[in-house]
């Protein structure tokens, strides 16, 4: 998505038509159009991106940025992992280059914060009649994705959890107790912020909307290296938005959710209270 927007921006700056770029790059007009509209998704090829960018007069820094983005997509471990749904490929590619990820979760703990047993319980409930080894592979993939929180420089994860997330007993009392303990530990990491949106808060900024993520990286010196994308989690598929107006609307929504939720200190107390609630 960022590659597509970058190539389109370069062509616009050069005041070239797709036909002119195609002729200079030695590719078809259809190829230029597919790359500008992100229709190839994970099938983007580095030589083609280079050729199109060169045809548009990309600077060395701009070309380096595009190359890095393409390589992140080509070399991500998730691209060939049989347990990672195709719709998740772009998400993990975006996470790999993002500086921050803001998440609103209204029913389930976000994947980056799930324990293995919680993730297993979710997949066992969702993937009815699926073979055990397939489910195990999916859980492994989800846990492996969490390594993004340990990279350097660290990804800053900020999560607003609806109170319902803590009350839905996924996998039973023991699994939930372990999951809440894990949230408490993660919330004390310098690159993780967790806020709870209590039921007492009433109506909130997300309304009837569901789980969403805002991923970003801001680079004022090299705008092409910046990234802003929204991921909406739907049933067995996802929707990606990167139009500036859409991204801004979700950023504003998340800001309001943060203001409506308990602060991080009070949220730790809410986690402790939820952990101590009777399990019968």
Tab-separated table of C-alpha atoms in Angstrom:
chain	number	residue	atom	x	y	z
A	1	UNK	CA	0.000	0.000	0.000
A	2	UNK	CA	2.802	2.435	0.882
A	3	UNK	CA	4.763	1.237	-2.136
A	4	UNK	CA	1.771	1.911	-4.360
A	5	UNK	CA	1.227	5.378	-2.930
A	6	UNK	CA	4.952	6.130	-3.241
A	7	UNK	CA	5.129	5.120	-6.901
A	8	UNK	CA	2.019	7.137	-7.704
A	9	UNK	CA	3.425	10.180	-5.877
A	10	UNK	CA	6.698	9.934	-7.806
A	11	UNK	CA	4.885	9.782	-11.142
A	12	UNK	CA	2.679	12.729	-10.198
A	13	UNK	CA	5.709	14.792	-9.182
A	14	UNK	CA	7.402	13.961	-12.493
A	15	UNK	CA	4.208	14.939	-14.349
A	16	UNK	CA	4.224	11.718	-16.350
A	17	UNK	CA	1.385	9.537	-17.592
A	18	UNK	CA	1.320	5.820	-16.877
A	19	UNK	CA	2.075	5.216	-20.563
A	20	UNK	CA	5.166	7.410	-20.402
A	21	UNK	CA	6.399	5.664	-17.268
A	22	UNK	CA	5.753	2.256	-18.803
A	23	UNK	CA	7.752	3.159	-21.914
A	24	UNK	CA	10.692	4.493	-19.883
A	25	UNK	CA	10.652	1.530	-17.485
A	26	UNK	CA	10.262	-1.100	-20.180
A	27	UNK	CA	7.076	-2.541	-18.704
A	28	UNK	CA	3.434	-2.582	-19.748
A	29	UNK	CA	0.935	0.119	-18.830
A	30	UNK	CA	-1.035	-2.567	-17.021
A	31	UNK	CA	1.965	-3.317	-14.814
A	32	UNK	CA	2.352	0.342	-13.850
A	33	UNK	CA	-1.353	0.506	-13.029
A	34	UNK	CA	-1.265	-2.692	-10.947
A	35	UNK	CA	1.696	-1.475	-8.926
A	36	UNK	CA	0.104	1.940	-8.343
A	37	UNK	CA	-3.160	0.384	-7.171
A	38	UNK	CA	-1.496	-2.346	-5.076
A	39	UNK	CA	-3.281	-5.128	-6.945
A	40	UNK	CA	-0.193	-7.352	-6.838
A	41	UNK	CA	-0.010	-7.213	-3.022
A	42	UNK	CA	2.762	-9.604	-1.912
A	43	UNK	CA	3.744	-10.314	-5.554
A	44	UNK	CA	5.548	-7.003	-6.006
A	45	UNK	CA	8.939	-7.484	-7.631
A	46	UNK	CA	11.971	-5.413	-6.718
A	47	UNK	CA	13.329	-4.991	-10.297
A	48	UNK	CA	9.948	-3.687	-11.463
A	49	UNK	CA	9.665	-1.266	-8.567
A	50	UNK	CA	13.194	-0.035	-9.268
A	51	UNK	CA	12.448	0.432	-12.964
A	52	UNK	CA	9.242	2.380	-12.342
A	53	UNK	CA	10.842	4.539	-9.635
A	54	UNK	CA	13.876	5.270	-11.831
A	55	UNK	CA	11.580	6.213	-14.707
A	56	UNK	CA	9.944	8.765	-12.412
A	57	UNK	CA	13.254	10.296	-11.338
A	58	UNK	CA	13.345	8.912	-7.783
A	59	UNK	CA	16.226	10.159	-5.644
A	60	UNK	CA	18.664	7.646	-4.094
A	61	UNK	CA	16.981	8.053	-0.693
A	62	UNK	CA	13.520	7.545	-2.193
A	63	UNK	CA	14.700	4.481	-4.085
A	64	UNK	CA	16.304	3.059	-0.940
A	65	UNK	CA	13.020	3.507	0.926
A	66	UNK	CA	11.039	1.695	-1.755
A	67	UNK	CA	13.597	-1.098	-1.903
A	68	UNK	CA	13.399	-1.558	1.868
A	69	UNK	CA	9.603	-1.722	1.757
A	70	UNK	CA	9.642	-4.304	-1.011
A	71	UNK	CA	12.240	-6.420	0.767
A	72	UNK	CA	10.209	-6.320	3.961
A	73	UNK	CA	7.348	-7.851	2.006
A	74	UNK	CA	9.494	-10.357	0.130
A	75	UNK	CA	11.560	-11.550	3.077
A	76	UNK	CA	8.989	-11.553	5.874
A	77	UNK	CA	8.837	-15.010	7.521
A	78	UNK	CA	5.040	-14.820	7.338
A	79	UNK	CA	4.948	-14.840	3.507
A	80	UNK	CA	5.658	-18.563	3.277
A	81	UNK	CA	4.133	-19.668	6.579
A	82	UNK	CA	1.231	-22.058	5.816
A	83	UNK	CA	-0.682	-21.021	8.934
A	84	UNK	CA	-0.778	-17.289	8.184
A	85	UNK	CA	-3.918	-16.250	6.275
A	86	UNK	CA	-3.198	-14.289	3.094
A	87	UNK	CA	-5.088	-11.311	4.472
A	88	UNK	CA	-2.598	-11.088	7.326
A	89	UNK	CA	0.466	-10.805	5.081
A	90	UNK	CA	0.178	-7.034	4.568
A	91	UNK	CA	-0.567	-6.454	8.273
A	92	UNK	CA	2.639	-8.084	9.442
A	93	UNK	CA	4.580	-6.342	6.700
A	94	UNK	CA	3.228	-3.006	7.934
A	95	UNK	CA	4.032	-3.938	11.547
A	96	UNK	CA	7.581	-4.714	10.509
A	97	UNK	CA	8.210	-1.100	9.433
A	98	UNK	CA	5.829	0.737	11.796
A	99	UNK	CA	6.980	2.844	14.737
A	100	UNK	CA	3.684	2.545	16.583
A	101	UNK	CA	0.494	0.504	16.583
A	102	UNK	CA	-2.717	1.704	18.208
A	103	UNK	CA	-5.410	-0.906	18.818
A	104	UNK	CA	-9.015	-0.797	19.962
A	105	UNK	CA	-10.254	-4.252	20.996
A	106	UNK	CA	-13.910	-4.648	21.895
A	107	UNK	CA	-14.307	-8.425	22.325
A	108	UNK	CA	-10.954	-10.249	22.386
A	109	UNK	CA	-7.367	-9.640	23.482
A	110	UNK	CA	-5.315	-8.391	20.489
A	111	UNK	CA	-3.022	-10.953	18.875
A	112	UNK	CA	0.181	-9.220	19.990
A	113	UNK	CA	-0.843	-9.639	23.641
A	114	UNK	CA	-2.374	-13.126	23.629
A	115	UNK	CA	-0.910	-15.990	25.604
A	116	UNK	CA	-0.412	-19.284	23.804
A	117	UNK	CA	-3.290	-20.963	25.688
A	118	UNK	CA	-5.632	-18.035	25.007
A	119	UNK	CA	-4.762	-18.127	21.296
A	120	UNK	CA	-5.272	-21.898	21.236
A	121	UNK	CA	-8.715	-21.583	22.841
A	122	UNK	CA	-9.701	-18.965	20.266
A	123	UNK	CA	-8.622	-21.105	17.318
A	124	UNK	CA	-10.293	-24.210	18.739
A	125	UNK	CA	-13.552	-22.264	18.964
A	126	UNK	CA	-13.233	-20.577	15.553
A	127	UNK	CA	-11.732	-23.395	13.486
A	128	UNK	CA	-14.332	-26.064	14.111
A	129	UNK	CA	-13.453	-29.439	12.539
A	130	UNK	CA	-9.930	-28.261	11.767
A	131	UNK	CA	-7.071	-30.729	12.302
A	132	UNK	CA	-5.098	-30.337	15.519
A	133	UNK	CA	-1.768	-29.807	13.758
A	134	UNK	CA	-3.248	-27.041	11.605
A	135	UNK	CA	-4.543	-25.227	14.684
A	136	UNK	CA	-1.170	-25.669	16.403
A	137	UNK	CA	0.562	-24.101	13.390
A	138	UNK	CA	-1.782	-21.120	13.529
A	139	UNK	CA	-1.058	-20.616	17.217
A	140	UNK	CA	2.682	-20.835	16.541
A	141	UNK	CA	2.337	-18.175	13.854
A	142	UNK	CA	0.462	-15.850	16.202
A	143	UNK	CA	3.036	-16.235	18.963
A	144	UNK	CA	5.883	-15.720	16.512
A	145	UNK	CA	4.298	-12.477	15.338
A	146	UNK	CA	4.669	-11.114	18.886
A	147	UNK	CA	8.450	-10.920	18.433
A	148	UNK	CA	7.852	-7.506	16.860
A	149	UNK	CA	7.525	-6.148	20.413
A	150	UNK	CA	11.116	-7.154	21.192
A	151	UNK	CA	12.829	-5.590	18.203
A	152	UNK	CA	15.140	-2.572	18.344
A	153	UNK	CA	14.001	0.143	18.001
A	154	UNK	CA	10.888	-1.059	19.766
A	155	UNK	CA	7.406	-0.916	18.299
A	156	UNK	CA	5.229	1.207	20.596
A	157	UNK	CA	1.969	-0.646	21.184
A	158	UNK	CA	-0.960	1.282	22.677
A	159	UNK	CA	-4.127	-0.705	23.326
A	160	UNK	CA	-7.581	0.307	24.539
A	161	UNK	CA	-9.439	-2.774	25.784
A	162	UNK	CA	-13.178	-2.709	26.259
A	163	UNK	CA	-14.222	-4.102	29.650
A	164	UNK	CA	-15.962	-6.935	27.781
A	165	UNK	CA	-12.571	-8.344	26.783
A	166	UNK	CA	-11.777	-9.096	30.433
A	167	UNK	CA	-15.211	-10.557	31.130
A	168	UNK	CA	-15.357	-12.997	28.189
A	169	UNK	CA	-13.939	-16.237	29.593
A	170	UNK	CA	-11.929	-17.614	26.691
A	171	UNK	CA	-10.610	-21.096	27.455
A	172	UNK	CA	-11.913	-21.154	31.025
A	173	UNK	CA	-10.966	-19.521	34.316
A	174	UNK	CA	-7.331	-20.695	34.381
A	175	UNK	CA	-6.631	-19.478	30.844
A	176	UNK	CA	-8.195	-16.099	31.577
A	177	UNK	CA	-6.276	-15.718	34.831
A	178	UNK	CA	-3.036	-16.402	32.972
A	179	UNK	CA	-4.053	-13.997	30.200
A	180	UNK	CA	-4.838	-11.163	32.598
A	181	UNK	CA	-1.542	-11.758	34.404
A	182	UNK	CA	0.207	-11.484	31.034
A	183	UNK	CA	-1.579	-8.205	30.248
A	184	UNK	CA	-0.471	-6.849	33.622
A	185	UNK	CA	3.154	-7.733	32.915
A	186	UNK	CA	3.068	-6.363	29.381
A	187	UNK	CA	1.442	-3.111	30.532
A	188	UNK	CA	4.551	-2.365	32.582
A	189	UNK	CA	6.886	-2.564	29.610
A	190	UNK	CA	8.165	0.827	28.360
A	191	UNK	CA	6.873	0.231	24.824
A	192	UNK	CA	3.390	-1.016	25.779
A	193	UNK	CA	0.450	1.022	27.081
A	194	UNK	CA	-2.837	-0.634	28.012
A	195	UNK	CA	-5.989	1.221	28.973
A	196	UNK	CA	-9.293	-0.319	30.004
A	197	UNK	CA	-12.571	1.200	28.820
A	198	UNK	CA	-14.930	0.397	31.731
A	199	UNK	CA	-18.591	-0.447	31.217
A	200	UNK	CA	-19.311	2.560	33.451
A	201	UNK	CA	-17.974	4.831	30.710
A	202	UNK	CA	-21.161	4.167	28.769
A	203	UNK	CA	-21.310	5.035	25.086
A	204	UNK	CA	-17.923	5.687	23.526
A	205	UNK	CA	-16.259	7.048	20.402
A	206	UNK	CA	-16.122	3.717	18.548
A	207	UNK	CA	-19.896	3.344	18.742
A	208	UNK	CA	-20.967	-0.002	17.324
A	209	UNK	CA	-17.687	-0.422	15.439
A	210	UNK	CA	-15.345	-3.325	16.031
A	211	UNK	CA	-11.665	-4.148	16.421
A	212	UNK	CA	-9.300	-1.836	14.535
A	213	UNK	CA	-5.593	-0.992	14.328
A	214	UNK	CA	-3.795	2.187	13.306
A	215	UNK	CA	-0.197	1.616	12.245
A	216	UNK	CA	2.172	4.470	11.587
A	217	UNK	CA	5.636	5.788	11.033
A	218	UNK	CA	6.276	9.513	10.708
A	219	UNK	CA	9.263	10.880	8.796
A	220	UNK	CA	9.023	14.617	8.073
A	221	UNK	CA	12.381	14.713	6.279
A	222	UNK	CA	11.429	11.920	3.890
A	223	UNK	CA	7.616	11.759	3.535
A	224	UNK	CA	7.880	8.746	1.251
A	225	UNK	CA	9.271	6.815	4.212
A	226	UNK	CA	6.226	7.698	6.339
A	227	UNK	CA	3.391	5.230	6.721
A	228	UNK	CA	-0.180	5.461	7.957
A	229	UNK	CA	-2.635	2.629	7.507
A	230	UNK	CA	-5.772	1.337	9.247
A	231	UNK	CA	-6.603	-2.351	9.531
A	232	UNK	CA	-10.183	-3.380	10.275
A	233	UNK	CA	-10.552	-6.930	11.542
A	234	UNK	CA	-13.561	-8.691	10.069
A	235	UNK	CA	-14.737	-12.295	10.149
A	236	UNK	CA	-12.056	-14.353	8.359
A	237	UNK	CA	-10.861	-11.339	6.396
A	238	UNK	CA	-9.509	-7.866	6.920
A	239	UNK	CA	-9.916	-4.455	5.341
A	240	UNK	CA	-7.043	-2.002	4.859
A	241	UNK	CA	-7.540	1.758	4.594
A	242	UNK	CA	-4.817	4.270	3.771
A	243	UNK	CA	-6.729	7.231	2.356
A	244	UNK	CA	-5.652	10.246	4.471
A	245	UNK	CA	-9.223	11.122	5.471
A	246	UNK	CA	-9.900	7.554	6.658
A	247	UNK	CA	-6.652	7.341	8.607
A	248	UNK	CA	-7.272	10.702	10.238
A	249	UNK	CA	-10.808	9.695	11.251
A	250	UNK	CA	-9.546	6.538	12.971
A	251	UNK	CA	-6.681	8.398	14.636
A	252	UNK	CA	-9.186	10.879	16.049
A	253	UNK	CA	-11.461	8.047	17.164
A	254	UNK	CA	-8.576	6.377	18.997
A	255	UNK	CA	-7.648	9.670	20.675
A	256	UNK	CA	-11.203	9.984	21.985
A	257	UNK	CA	-11.179	6.353	23.165
A	258	UNK	CA	-7.951	6.990	25.080
A	259	UNK	CA	-9.537	9.984	26.770
A	260	UNK	CA	-12.672	8.005	27.665
A	261	UNK	CA	-10.765	5.004	29.038
A	262	UNK	CA	-9.169	4.746	32.469
A	263	UNK	CA	-5.573	5.997	32.513
A	264	UNK	CA	-2.748	3.464	32.510
A	265	UNK	CA	-2.345	3.429	36.298
A	266	UNK	CA	-6.062	3.006	36.954
A	267	UNK	CA	-6.163	0.354	34.233
A	268	UNK	CA	-3.586	-1.728	36.099
A	269	UNK	CA	-5.903	-1.637	39.098
A	270	UNK	CA	-8.817	-2.723	36.897
A	271	UNK	CA	-6.751	-5.638	35.616
A	272	UNK	CA	-5.953	-6.659	39.181
A	273	UNK	CA	-9.643	-6.439	40.115
A	274	UNK	CA	-10.660	-8.555	37.125
A	275	UNK	CA	-8.024	-11.138	38.051
A	276	UNK	CA	-9.456	-11.420	41.572
A	277	UNK	CA	-13.107	-11.801	40.568
A	278	UNK	CA	-14.798	-15.070	41.537
A	279	UNK	CA	-14.458	-17.736	38.833
A	280	UNK	CA	-17.537	-19.777	39.692
